[in-house]
Amino acid sequence: MGGGPLLSLGDFLEGAVFFALAVGCAAKAGAVLVRRLSPELEGLERALAWALWFTAALIAEHLLPMALGVLTRGTVALASLLVLAAAFALPARERAAPPPRVAGPRGARVVRVCAALAGLLAGGAALAVLVKVAGVPTRSLDALNFQLPVVARWIQTGTVWRLDQYTPDYSNATYPQNGNVLLLAATLPWHSAFLTRLVAVPYAFIACAGAYACAREIGAARAWALITAATFGAIPVFDKVALDGAQTDAPMLACLAAGALFLLRHRRTGARSDLVLAGVGLGLSFGCKWYALPAIAVVLALWGGARFVAGTRLATVLRDGALVAGLVLVAGGFWLVRNWVQTGNPLFPQKVTLLGITVFDAPRDTLRELGGFTLAHYAGDTAVWRAYLRPAFSAYLSVAALVLAAGGLLALRRRGPARVVALAMAGLALVYVVTPYSAFGPDGHPLLAGVSTRYGLPALLAATVAAAWAGTRLPRPAQAAFAVLLLVGLFDGMHKEYNPTVSGAALLAGAVGVVALAWAARRRWPAPALCAVVAVGALVGANAVRTRADHRGYGAMDPTLAWVGAHASSGHRIGLAGTWSNDGVSPVLPVFGTRLGNDVDYVGRFVGHMLRQEAGEAPFRAHLRAGRYDLLIVGRGDPPKGTAREEAWARAEGFREVSASQRLALLAR
């Protein structure tokens, strides 16, 4: 049984006004920027350009007040109006018709049937899952340990000039945080995270749409572009980051795909506006995740190299590359500045050396030393592959990834943009293999390699585009076989990720919903009518999520969190200590309270800007006194090992236990 809505209807409607103002101004600014800077764009390309400018505007509306230390709902409303005014102030470009795109041959009939089926199945299953999980509290460790707590602290303090860390020996506080700003946009209006689970969903769709558009740009048939994009959308790890928690990987992939589209389009048009959109898209992507940085470097290096090999003057390649790179820094580089100001190292916690000289120092990263191994580290270790890596890949990637990669490799046989995309796939796969934490876990035991397969999604995105081109050019019998293989991969991915979450009836209802949405999207709606339909639909949907969201929240998952929810949901100073196991819900976000009204910190110390546990009783008790904590949540280890030492130290300081579980203990002063 539920405990009642998280927000009253009045609170919900009040927050909806602020949310609508911020989102509406960003949407209008995006439309104005597309019309003035890229008037020649049409169809899906125009929609993707709008998505990039909308995302950039929404981030700017929230980042400007935070950078000034005055973040509130009112200052965001003011910044939203200023961003919209700035969009109107830009001069308009003359509309220029681009050269026609080279259309690929039409896919065989069996491919068209498979593509339609793939789109219905993938979209229908995702829609069915979305309806089922909307309003259900996320249990994603990243969202609960870092992403949403950071958003809560931004709301409480009003500033971005701080490092908030809640788990020792990690450095999440210095991650690029464009994605967190998007989560902020869905949290600030209500001081509640009830909608944040849905933020990644439209960006997952944009990532698939971007892959489709890239495939069409290099000459793939519509059917092949659709079936490969749908197959990518059914890869289990992609579905997890899109639907299973407030993750920021989907915005990163969406902006990467859209940015890559305009790089490919520039080969055909030569338009500087395409370079601008590419730079904005890649920059927004870089600002979401560290692992986007090497991916973008690979994409830009191959794009510049391909242009030079094709006969473009080196000076032109360098000039255009400088424009794109500069925009990447503008759209995503703020977080490097924040890190530089706060730690003295823009790439913290990575130590930077040049010719043996330390340019930017960093403390010892014990977590990376103990668990941040790469897949390359286990290249010849058959025992580890058999026991850990092969099961992880099977569960998180499925047959779909293998089929897409095989199709992408076929594109290496031809010249032109398809080969460049296939080389990008290979380069991004190599980057994934050597990325720290791609085999996350103790040496010889990469227990978290499965969740780290998301670092390989940029490579699979490139494989999706190359596979669509390769399928288009296969002989007719081979096309049928490849399309069926893709459909098998899609079924395999859906079975691994959605079974038993999605019933047959729910899948059918989701497929009908996809058809209805596709029909609505193809109709030419007058702009006022379209805005009204979207606004009403969003309001009704958000209210449905509100009524499903439960006041008890995470209380049903652990008695310590239930006690906090019932007796200390706001106005308390709460400390966190120890470490907790990953087989249950993380306490960090839940102890902020349902309306983010508690002041929460980890009881530890920063050493060289890296949070560490206190090793001794005296300094721990000193931190308790200095922090003036009302309550203390103590993790009992991973795995739990009974009473933690911090519990005994806290009792000696005058705290008493008020609730406990196997994983956590709650003490009050």
XYZ file of C-alpha atoms in Angstrom:
669
model
C 0.000 0.000 0.000
C 1.228 3.485 -0.756
C 1.668 6.266 1.731
C -0.005 9.012 -0.273
C 1.348 11.411 -2.913
C 4.783 12.883 -2.358
C 3.513 16.405 -3.158
C 0.184 18.062 -2.605
C -1.638 19.161 -5.733
C -1.001 22.810 -4.831
C 2.746 22.273 -4.412
C 2.825 20.344 -7.666
C 1.053 23.073 -9.640
C 3.252 25.786 -8.144
C 6.400 23.904 -9.178
C 4.896 23.158 -12.590
C 4.710 26.896 -13.323
C 8.454 27.330 -12.757
C 9.240 24.123 -14.650
C 7.101 25.171 -17.613
C 8.766 28.591 -17.745
C 12.302 27.156 -17.808
C 11.522 24.377 -20.278
C 9.320 26.596 -22.428
C 11.966 29.304 -22.737
C 14.626 26.700 -23.581
C 12.344 25.123 -26.187
C 11.559 28.473 -27.795
C 15.231 29.511 -27.689
C 16.140 26.255 -29.426
C 13.571 26.855 -32.157
C 14.764 30.434 -32.665
C 18.412 29.378 -32.877
C 17.660 26.688 -35.456
C 15.598 29.088 -37.548
C 18.263 31.826 -37.440
C 21.481 29.791 -37.648
C 20.455 26.725 -39.686
C 17.327 27.670 -41.663
C 18.063 25.070 -44.353
C 17.600 22.113 -41.977
C 14.460 20.039 -42.352
C 12.871 16.939 -40.877
C 14.860 14.846 -38.428
C 18.020 16.917 -38.849
C 16.113 20.030 -37.819
C 14.661 18.190 -34.806
C 18.114 17.021 -33.679
C 19.532 20.528 -34.059
C 16.656 21.825 -31.934
C 17.375 19.145 -29.301
C 20.989 20.323 -29.040
C 20.085 23.995 -28.697
C 17.277 23.189 -26.256
C 19.704 21.203 -24.072
C 22.308 23.960 -24.218
C 19.719 26.604 -23.308
C 18.286 24.566 -20.415
C 21.762 24.021 -18.976
C 22.629 27.709 -19.362
C 19.420 28.769 -17.574
C 20.513 26.863 -14.455
C 24.283 27.149 -14.679
C 24.309 30.955 -14.869
C 22.602 31.472 -11.473
C 24.696 28.692 -9.907
C 27.923 30.221 -11.185
C 26.884 33.483 -9.506
C 25.911 31.654 -6.306
C 22.249 32.724 -6.429
C 20.393 29.600 -7.587
C 16.665 29.715 -6.780
C 13.514 29.067 -8.744
C 13.167 32.813 -9.244
C 16.704 33.362 -10.553
C 16.307 30.449 -12.957
C 13.101 32.041 -14.244
C 14.977 35.305 -14.813
C 17.900 33.509 -16.492
C 15.433 31.665 -18.735
C 14.048 34.952 -20.029
C 17.589 36.283 -20.579
C 18.605 33.164 -22.551
C 15.501 33.529 -24.731
C 16.244 37.214 -25.316
C 19.828 36.343 -26.303
C 18.525 33.850 -28.866
C 16.297 36.509 -30.440
C 19.232 38.945 -30.503
C 21.311 36.785 -32.855
C 21.215 37.791 -36.527
C 19.528 35.436 -38.977
C 21.408 33.563 -41.713
C 20.363 33.415 -45.322
C 18.710 30.113 -46.189
C 20.944 28.087 -48.502
C 19.832 24.839 -50.095
C 22.439 22.125 -49.315
C 23.562 19.626 -51.947
C 21.205 16.646 -52.081
C 22.114 13.641 -49.978
C 23.103 10.533 -51.906
C 20.231 8.133 -51.302
C 21.145 4.508 -50.789
C 19.281 1.689 -52.527
C 15.985 0.662 -51.031
C 16.118 -2.206 -48.553
C 14.667 -5.569 -49.554
C 11.049 -6.263 -48.587
C 12.013 -8.663 -45.812
C 14.299 -5.943 -44.380
C 11.454 -3.438 -44.390
C 9.205 -5.888 -42.573
C 11.931 -6.687 -40.029
C 12.618 -2.977 -39.534
C 8.966 -2.160 -38.862
C 8.745 -5.083 -36.437
C 11.977 -4.046 -34.697
C 10.807 -0.475 -34.256
C 7.463 -1.570 -32.830
C 8.996 -4.112 -30.448
C 11.826 -1.924 -29.150
C 9.681 1.174 -28.821
C 6.709 -0.693 -27.381
C 8.775 -2.492 -24.745
C 10.523 0.729 -23.703
C 7.180 2.536 -23.451
C 5.695 -0.297 -21.386
C 8.648 -0.273 -18.980
C 8.492 3.504 -18.712
C 4.840 3.417 -17.697
C 5.623 0.758 -15.099
C 8.649 2.421 -13.453
C 7.609 6.096 -13.600
C 7.304 7.336 -10.034
C 9.074 4.302 -8.555
C 12.171 5.412 -6.581
C 15.378 4.604 -8.406
C 17.934 2.292 -6.789
C 20.765 3.277 -9.123
C 23.952 3.579 -7.069
C 25.309 6.481 -9.123
C 22.047 8.388 -8.814
C 21.715 7.839 -5.064
C 25.387 8.150 -4.066
C 26.299 11.148 -6.161
C 24.165 12.592 -8.922
C 20.993 13.487 -7.051
C 22.733 14.362 -3.740
C 24.868 16.877 -5.648
C 21.692 18.344 -7.135
C 20.216 18.577 -3.625
C 23.289 20.462 -2.369
C 23.141 22.865 -5.304
C 19.546 23.657 -4.357
C 20.432 24.080 -0.671
C 23.530 26.231 -1.178
C 22.684 28.001 -4.442
C 26.206 27.611 -5.827
C 28.200 25.307 -8.065
C 31.542 26.348 -6.562
C 31.884 23.425 -4.181
C 32.826 19.749 -4.136
C 30.242 17.519 -2.480
C 31.369 13.936 -1.960
C 29.533 11.267 0.034
C 31.575 8.107 -0.524
C 35.240 7.995 0.527
C 38.082 7.361 -1.942
C 35.869 8.239 -4.920
C 36.089 11.504 -6.851
C 32.545 11.802 -8.261
C 32.427 15.447 -7.173
C 34.838 16.435 -9.955
C 32.982 14.651 -12.766
C 31.638 16.737 -15.659
C 28.068 17.546 -14.630
C 26.043 18.796 -17.597
C 23.811 15.773 -17.059
C 23.357 16.664 -13.396
C 22.195 20.139 -14.440
C 19.478 18.470 -16.515
C 18.474 16.521 -13.392
C 18.469 19.827 -11.502
C 15.985 21.251 -14.008
C 13.539 18.463 -13.071
C 14.197 18.759 -9.310
C 14.429 22.456 -8.432
C 10.825 23.445 -9.261
C 9.464 21.040 -6.614
C 12.524 20.466 -4.397
C 11.821 16.822 -5.088
C 13.447 14.186 -7.305
C 10.211 12.399 -8.237
C 10.565 13.203 -11.969
C 14.304 12.674 -12.370
C 13.996 9.039 -13.408
C 12.377 10.270 -16.630
C 15.047 12.806 -17.634
C 17.181 10.278 -19.525
C 14.269 8.833 -21.509
C 13.950 11.478 -24.273
C 17.731 11.502 -24.634
C 17.763 7.745 -25.170
C 15.306 8.275 -28.015
C 17.462 11.114 -29.382
C 20.527 8.826 -29.315
C 18.710 6.243 -31.431
C 17.337 8.956 -33.725
C 20.857 10.357 -34.079
C 22.189 6.936 -35.088
C 19.363 6.658 -37.650
C 20.143 10.116 -39.063
C 23.887 9.391 -39.270
C 23.170 6.180 -41.161
C 20.921 8.011 -43.598
C 23.547 10.731 -44.058
C 26.168 8.237 -45.274
C 23.728 6.529 -47.673
C 21.968 3.779 -45.717
C 18.422 2.824 -46.663
C 15.647 3.893 -44.301
C 14.806 0.319 -43.347
C 18.414 -0.481 -42.485
C 18.828 2.712 -40.500
C 15.679 1.879 -38.531
C 16.444 -1.762 -37.769
C 20.003 -1.065 -36.617
C 18.927 1.911 -34.478
C 16.171 -0.200 -32.893
C 18.675 -2.988 -32.214
C 21.023 -0.524 -30.517
C 18.088 0.667 -28.424
C 17.464 -2.897 -27.220
C 20.998 -3.497 -25.885
C 20.473 -4.197 -22.152
C 23.122 -1.812 -20.817
C 21.676 1.006 -22.937
C 18.209 0.312 -21.574
C 19.575 0.325 -18.026
C 21.102 3.786 -18.321
C 17.979 5.071 -20.091
C 15.208 3.593 -17.945
C 16.727 2.247 -14.739
C 17.592 5.338 -12.766
C 18.546 8.989 -13.076
C 21.674 8.325 -15.156
C 23.512 10.804 -17.379
C 24.898 8.366 -19.990
C 21.875 8.767 -22.270
C 22.277 12.570 -22.627
C 25.969 12.005 -23.328
C 25.208 9.481 -26.100
C 22.415 11.606 -27.549
C 24.610 14.691 -27.892
C 27.490 12.574 -29.224
C 25.266 11.079 -31.937
C 23.774 14.452 -32.906
C 27.189 16.128 -32.952
C 28.591 13.341 -35.135
C 25.656 13.758 -37.522
C 26.566 17.365 -38.234
C 30.232 16.466 -38.721
C 29.124 13.934 -41.353
C 26.726 16.453 -42.864
C 29.480 19.057 -43.163
C 31.275 16.723 -45.613
C 28.316 17.186 -47.970
C 27.405 20.821 -47.310
C 30.582 22.584 -46.231
C 28.335 24.816 -44.089
C 29.895 26.479 -41.062
C 26.534 26.135 -39.281
C 27.019 22.360 -39.340
C 30.390 22.772 -37.628
C 28.749 24.943 -34.978
C 26.120 22.304 -34.268
C 28.791 19.593 -34.210
C 30.851 21.537 -31.696
C 27.841 22.229 -29.479
C 26.741 18.599 -29.567
C 30.168 17.141 -28.832
C 30.734 19.738 -26.117
C 27.461 18.935 -24.373
C 28.446 15.268 -24.562
C 31.887 15.907 -23.073
C 30.265 17.869 -20.260
C 28.249 14.804 -19.188
C 30.844 12.055 -18.699
C 34.608 11.647 -18.481
C 34.516 8.696 -20.873
C 33.099 11.001 -23.540
C 36.428 12.866 -23.690
C 38.494 10.127 -25.408
C 35.494 9.254 -27.587
C 35.272 12.821 -28.865
C 39.040 12.911 -29.438
C 38.760 9.789 -31.638
C 35.821 11.235 -33.592
C 37.541 14.566 -34.248
C 40.867 12.950 -35.162
C 39.225 10.653 -37.730
C 37.072 13.475 -39.113
C 40.071 15.755 -39.591
C 42.254 12.952 -40.975
C 39.591 11.873 -43.459
C 39.172 15.426 -44.729
C 42.911 15.825 -45.195
C 43.231 12.490 -47.041
C 40.307 13.531 -49.264
C 42.283 16.575 -50.410
C 41.171 19.376 -48.101
C 43.958 21.863 -47.408
C 45.665 21.359 -44.052
C 45.057 24.987 -43.092
C 41.316 24.532 -43.666
C 41.253 21.305 -41.654
C 43.039 23.000 -38.757
C 40.840 26.095 -38.901
C 37.610 24.077 -38.892
C 38.988 21.754 -36.235
C 39.840 24.717 -34.022
C 36.272 26.024 -34.379
C 34.755 22.682 -33.358
C 37.235 22.152 -30.514
C 36.615 25.654 -29.209
C 32.865 25.070 -29.136
C 33.427 21.737 -27.388
C 35.233 23.604 -24.617
C 32.529 26.272 -24.429
C 29.693 23.724 -24.203
C 31.403 21.300 -21.833
C 34.525 22.882 -20.422
C 32.963 24.767 -17.506
C 33.538 21.740 -15.307
C 37.277 21.856 -16.028
C 37.282 25.459 -14.786
C 35.303 24.463 -11.680
C 37.788 21.651 -10.961
C 40.760 23.965 -11.529
C 39.363 26.524 -9.105
C 38.426 23.965 -6.452
C 41.381 21.548 -6.681
C 44.059 23.209 -8.813
C 43.698 20.428 -11.397
C 41.088 20.621 -14.203
C 41.277 16.841 -14.742
C 41.221 15.861 -11.059
C 41.840 13.103 -9.897
C 44.012 12.359 -12.942
C 47.613 13.437 -12.457
C 48.921 15.267 -15.546
C 52.601 15.137 -16.484
C 54.466 16.487 -19.490
C 57.982 15.321 -20.329
C 58.329 13.975 -16.819
C 57.229 17.279 -15.236
C 54.051 17.334 -13.132
C 51.735 19.931 -14.613
C 48.697 19.137 -12.447
C 49.179 17.100 -9.308
C 46.666 14.741 -7.702
C 46.625 12.589 -4.554
C 47.041 8.847 -4.594
C 43.910 7.261 -6.079
C 43.645 4.142 -3.942
C 40.333 3.052 -5.431
C 41.766 3.087 -8.949
C 44.838 1.173 -7.766
C 42.703 -1.509 -6.103
C 39.820 -1.815 -8.556
C 40.226 0.423 -11.604
C 41.573 -2.264 -13.941
C 41.072 -2.275 -17.698
C 39.865 -5.034 -19.977
C 43.318 -4.948 -21.553
C 44.721 -5.945 -18.158
C 42.957 -9.307 -18.515
C 43.690 -9.797 -22.229
C 45.295 -13.223 -21.754
C 43.613 -14.315 -18.523
C 41.211 -17.038 -19.663
C 40.114 -17.835 -16.101
C 38.903 -14.280 -15.500
C 37.169 -14.153 -18.871
C 35.416 -17.437 -18.205
C 34.367 -16.617 -14.628
C 33.582 -12.877 -14.862
C 33.889 -11.112 -18.208
C 32.029 -13.465 -20.529
C 28.974 -13.668 -18.191
C 29.051 -9.885 -17.767
C 29.078 -9.270 -21.513
C 26.333 -11.826 -22.063
C 24.080 -10.172 -19.477
C 24.717 -6.523 -20.349
C 25.407 -6.495 -24.087
C 23.549 -9.474 -25.654
C 23.720 -10.817 -29.203
C 22.685 -7.410 -30.553
C 26.109 -5.926 -29.858
C 27.912 -8.748 -31.678
C 25.689 -8.457 -34.753
C 26.077 -4.687 -34.924
C 29.850 -4.938 -34.526
C 30.058 -7.602 -37.247
C 28.003 -5.425 -39.578
C 30.186 -2.434 -38.801
C 33.307 -4.357 -39.747
C 31.841 -4.998 -43.209
C 31.999 -1.252 -43.868
C 35.807 -1.319 -43.597
C 35.917 -2.880 -47.062
C 34.668 0.268 -48.820
C 36.006 3.794 -49.199
C 34.202 6.936 -48.126
C 32.397 8.030 -44.975
C 31.263 4.497 -44.107
C 34.871 3.415 -43.715
C 35.552 6.407 -41.485
C 32.590 5.448 -39.299
C 33.833 1.848 -39.150
C 37.298 3.084 -38.154
C 35.630 5.189 -35.464
C 33.938 2.029 -34.203
C 37.307 0.269 -34.001
C 39.005 3.253 -32.358
C 36.230 3.690 -29.799
C 36.294 -0.037 -29.026
C 40.034 0.212 -28.385
C 39.459 3.193 -26.098
C 36.880 1.146 -24.171
C 39.320 -1.741 -23.724
C 41.971 0.531 -22.170
C 39.579 2.725 -20.140
C 40.193 2.534 -16.368
C 37.366 0.717 -14.549
C 36.240 -1.104 -17.720
C 37.011 -4.234 -15.651
C 35.969 -2.708 -12.314
C 36.735 -4.839 -9.273
C 39.613 -6.282 -7.243
C 42.515 -7.702 -9.215
C 41.402 -11.024 -10.650
C 37.760 -10.386 -9.685
C 36.168 -7.734 -11.985
C 32.785 -7.993 -10.279
C 31.418 -4.769 -11.803
C 32.620 -5.273 -15.381
C 29.002 -5.670 -16.468
C 27.861 -2.206 -15.443
C 31.071 -0.810 -16.956
C 30.073 -2.073 -20.412
C 28.323 1.294 -20.802
C 31.808 2.679 -21.584
C 31.563 0.678 -24.824
C 28.309 2.294 -25.956
C 30.028 4.992 -28.098
C 31.712 2.183 -30.082
C 28.378 0.401 -30.507
C 26.780 3.661 -31.616
C 29.347 3.908 -34.425
C 28.820 0.199 -35.192
C 25.086 0.892 -35.554
C 25.702 3.502 -38.239
C 28.278 1.430 -40.127
C 26.120 -1.713 -39.951
C 23.170 0.142 -41.521
C 25.372 1.214 -44.443
C 26.831 -2.299 -44.854
C 23.399 -3.946 -44.764
C 22.133 -1.596 -47.468
C 24.839 -2.802 -49.850
C 24.665 -6.540 -49.232
C 23.211 -8.824 -51.923
C 19.474 -9.422 -51.475
C 19.738 -12.923 -49.919
C 22.441 -11.720 -47.519
C 20.300 -8.710 -46.591
C 17.510 -11.010 -45.450
C 19.899 -13.099 -43.342
C 21.495 -10.045 -41.730
C 18.119 -8.459 -40.968
C 16.938 -11.669 -39.284
C 20.150 -11.770 -37.232
C 19.532 -8.211 -36.087
C 15.993 -9.131 -35.112
C 17.323 -12.110 -33.133
C 19.759 -9.786 -31.378
C 16.943 -7.376 -30.574
C 14.828 -10.206 -29.093
C 17.817 -11.396 -27.058
C 18.414 -7.934 -25.628
C 14.748 -7.429 -24.800
C 14.536 -10.828 -23.114
C 17.578 -10.117 -20.927
C 16.500 -6.633 -19.899
C 12.691 -6.680 -19.897
C 11.705 -10.238 -18.927
C 9.558 -10.562 -16.795
C 8.964 -6.809 -16.443
C 7.015 -6.545 -19.704
C 4.038 -8.824 -20.256
C 2.638 -9.627 -23.684
C -0.332 -7.337 -23.089
C 1.922 -4.480 -21.972
C 4.141 -4.961 -25.034
C 1.113 -4.862 -27.316
C -0.176 -1.719 -25.616
C 3.268 -0.138 -25.913
C 3.433 -0.987 -29.633
C 0.019 0.612 -30.162
C 1.298 3.666 -28.295
C 4.341 3.830 -30.586
C 2.095 3.711 -33.667
C -0.068 6.493 -32.239
C 2.953 8.659 -31.452
C 4.407 8.047 -34.935
C 1.095 9.003 -36.531
C 0.911 12.191 -34.451
C 4.507 13.092 -35.263
C 3.912 12.823 -39.014
C 0.986 15.221 -39.023
C 1.623 18.913 -39.625
C 0.431 20.504 -36.412
C 0.102 24.290 -36.165
C 2.725 25.503 -33.712
C 0.241 26.792 -31.071
C -1.747 23.549 -31.181
C 1.415 21.442 -30.926
C 2.672 23.431 -27.934
C -0.713 23.133 -26.227
C -0.875 19.357 -26.763
C 2.674 18.846 -25.503
C 2.146 21.087 -22.471
C -1.130 19.422 -21.455
C 0.309 15.960 -22.023
C 3.387 16.769 -19.950
C 1.275 18.213 -17.124
C -1.050 15.202 -17.030
C 1.873 12.773 -17.181
C 3.838 14.552 -14.442
C 0.758 14.623 -12.231
C 0.297 10.885 -12.771
C 3.874 10.348 -11.608
C 3.181 12.589 -8.588
C 0.174 10.545 -7.535
C 2.184 7.317 -7.852
C 5.194 8.649 -5.914
C 4.976 7.539 -2.282
C 5.618 9.689 0.810
C 7.409 6.725 2.319
C 9.872 6.632 -0.577
C 12.835 4.502 0.392
C 11.481 3.728 3.861
C 10.129 0.363 2.756
C 13.648 -0.685 1.727
C 15.439 -0.241 5.075
C 14.195 0.448 8.630
C 16.809 3.145 9.218
C 15.542 5.086 6.206
C 11.959 4.504 7.337
C 12.787 6.113 10.703
C 14.373 9.141 9.014
C 11.352 9.504 6.727
C 8.911 9.308 9.625
C 10.750 11.400 12.235
C 13.415 13.514 10.518
C 12.327 14.313 6.973
C 13.455 17.964 7.097
C 15.491 20.446 9.118
C 18.055 17.998 10.483
C 21.824 17.770 10.258
C 22.689 14.181 9.288
C 26.115 12.582 9.056
C 27.182 9.546 7.029
C 30.023 7.280 8.101
C 31.621 3.968 7.213
C 30.894 2.078 4.013
C 27.787 0.198 2.979
C 27.210 -2.788 0.722
C 25.814 -2.447 -2.779
C 23.202 -5.189 -2.368
C 20.647 -2.739 -0.974
C 19.573 0.862 -1.396
C 22.182 3.567 -0.818
C 21.289 5.854 2.122
C 22.765 9.079 0.722
C 19.840 10.572 -1.207
C 17.088 9.128 1.041
C 18.424 10.870 4.169
C 18.112 14.250 2.442
C 14.357 13.787 2.955
C 11.475 13.671 0.506
C 11.700 17.435 -0.117
C 15.507 17.621 0.231
C 15.245 19.468 3.536
C 18.063 17.812 5.512
C 21.693 18.967 5.587
C 23.825 15.884 4.866
C 27.602 15.404 4.957
C 30.053 12.538 5.172
C 31.938 12.396 8.482
C 35.461 12.287 7.084
C 38.223 14.545 5.868
C 39.444 15.791 2.513
C 43.105 14.986 1.907
C 44.389 16.686 -1.227
C 40.726 17.265 -2.226
C 39.997 13.511 -1.970
C 37.493 12.386 0.687
C 38.917 9.809 3.107
C 37.502 7.871 6.044
C 38.745 8.826 9.474
C 41.001 6.026 10.725
C 41.099 7.010 14.400
C 38.534 7.529 17.131
C 39.739 10.958 18.294
C 39.526 12.724 14.896
C 36.218 11.004 14.144
C 34.693 12.241 17.388
C 36.121 15.702 16.721
C 34.334 15.716 13.336
C 31.091 14.683 15.039
C 31.358 17.607 17.438
C 32.336 20.096 14.746
C 29.550 18.923 12.433
C 26.831 19.289 15.097
C 24.982 16.275 13.679
C 21.540 15.331 15.017
C 21.649 11.903 13.387
C 24.330 9.565 12.113
C 23.924 6.804 9.498
C 26.748 4.259 9.732
C 27.433 1.690 7.026
C 28.386 -1.715 8.396
C 30.835 -2.633 5.640
C 30.783 -4.377 2.295
C 29.896 -7.155 2.966
C 28.244 -6.246 6.324
C 30.362 -7.371 9.268
C 28.202 -6.625 12.308
C 28.799 -3.510 14.380
C 31.091 -0.998 12.677
C 33.839 0.775 14.590
C 32.205 4.147 13.876
C 29.164 3.012 15.879
C 31.257 2.484 19.002
C 33.034 5.809 18.509
C 29.694 7.597 18.092
C 28.283 6.011 21.272
C 31.324 7.239 23.162
C 30.435 10.715 21.898
C 26.899 10.461 23.253
C 24.934 8.967 20.344
C 22.461 6.118 20.821
C 21.042 3.627 18.352
C 17.453 4.269 17.279
C 17.189 1.846 14.357
C 19.363 -0.695 12.571
C 19.448 -3.218 9.749
C 22.094 -5.664 8.639
C 23.648 -2.992 6.372
C 23.040 0.282 8.236
C 22.791 1.661 11.759
C 21.028 4.918 12.677
C 22.176 6.756 15.789
C 20.822 9.940 17.359
C 22.597 12.400 19.617
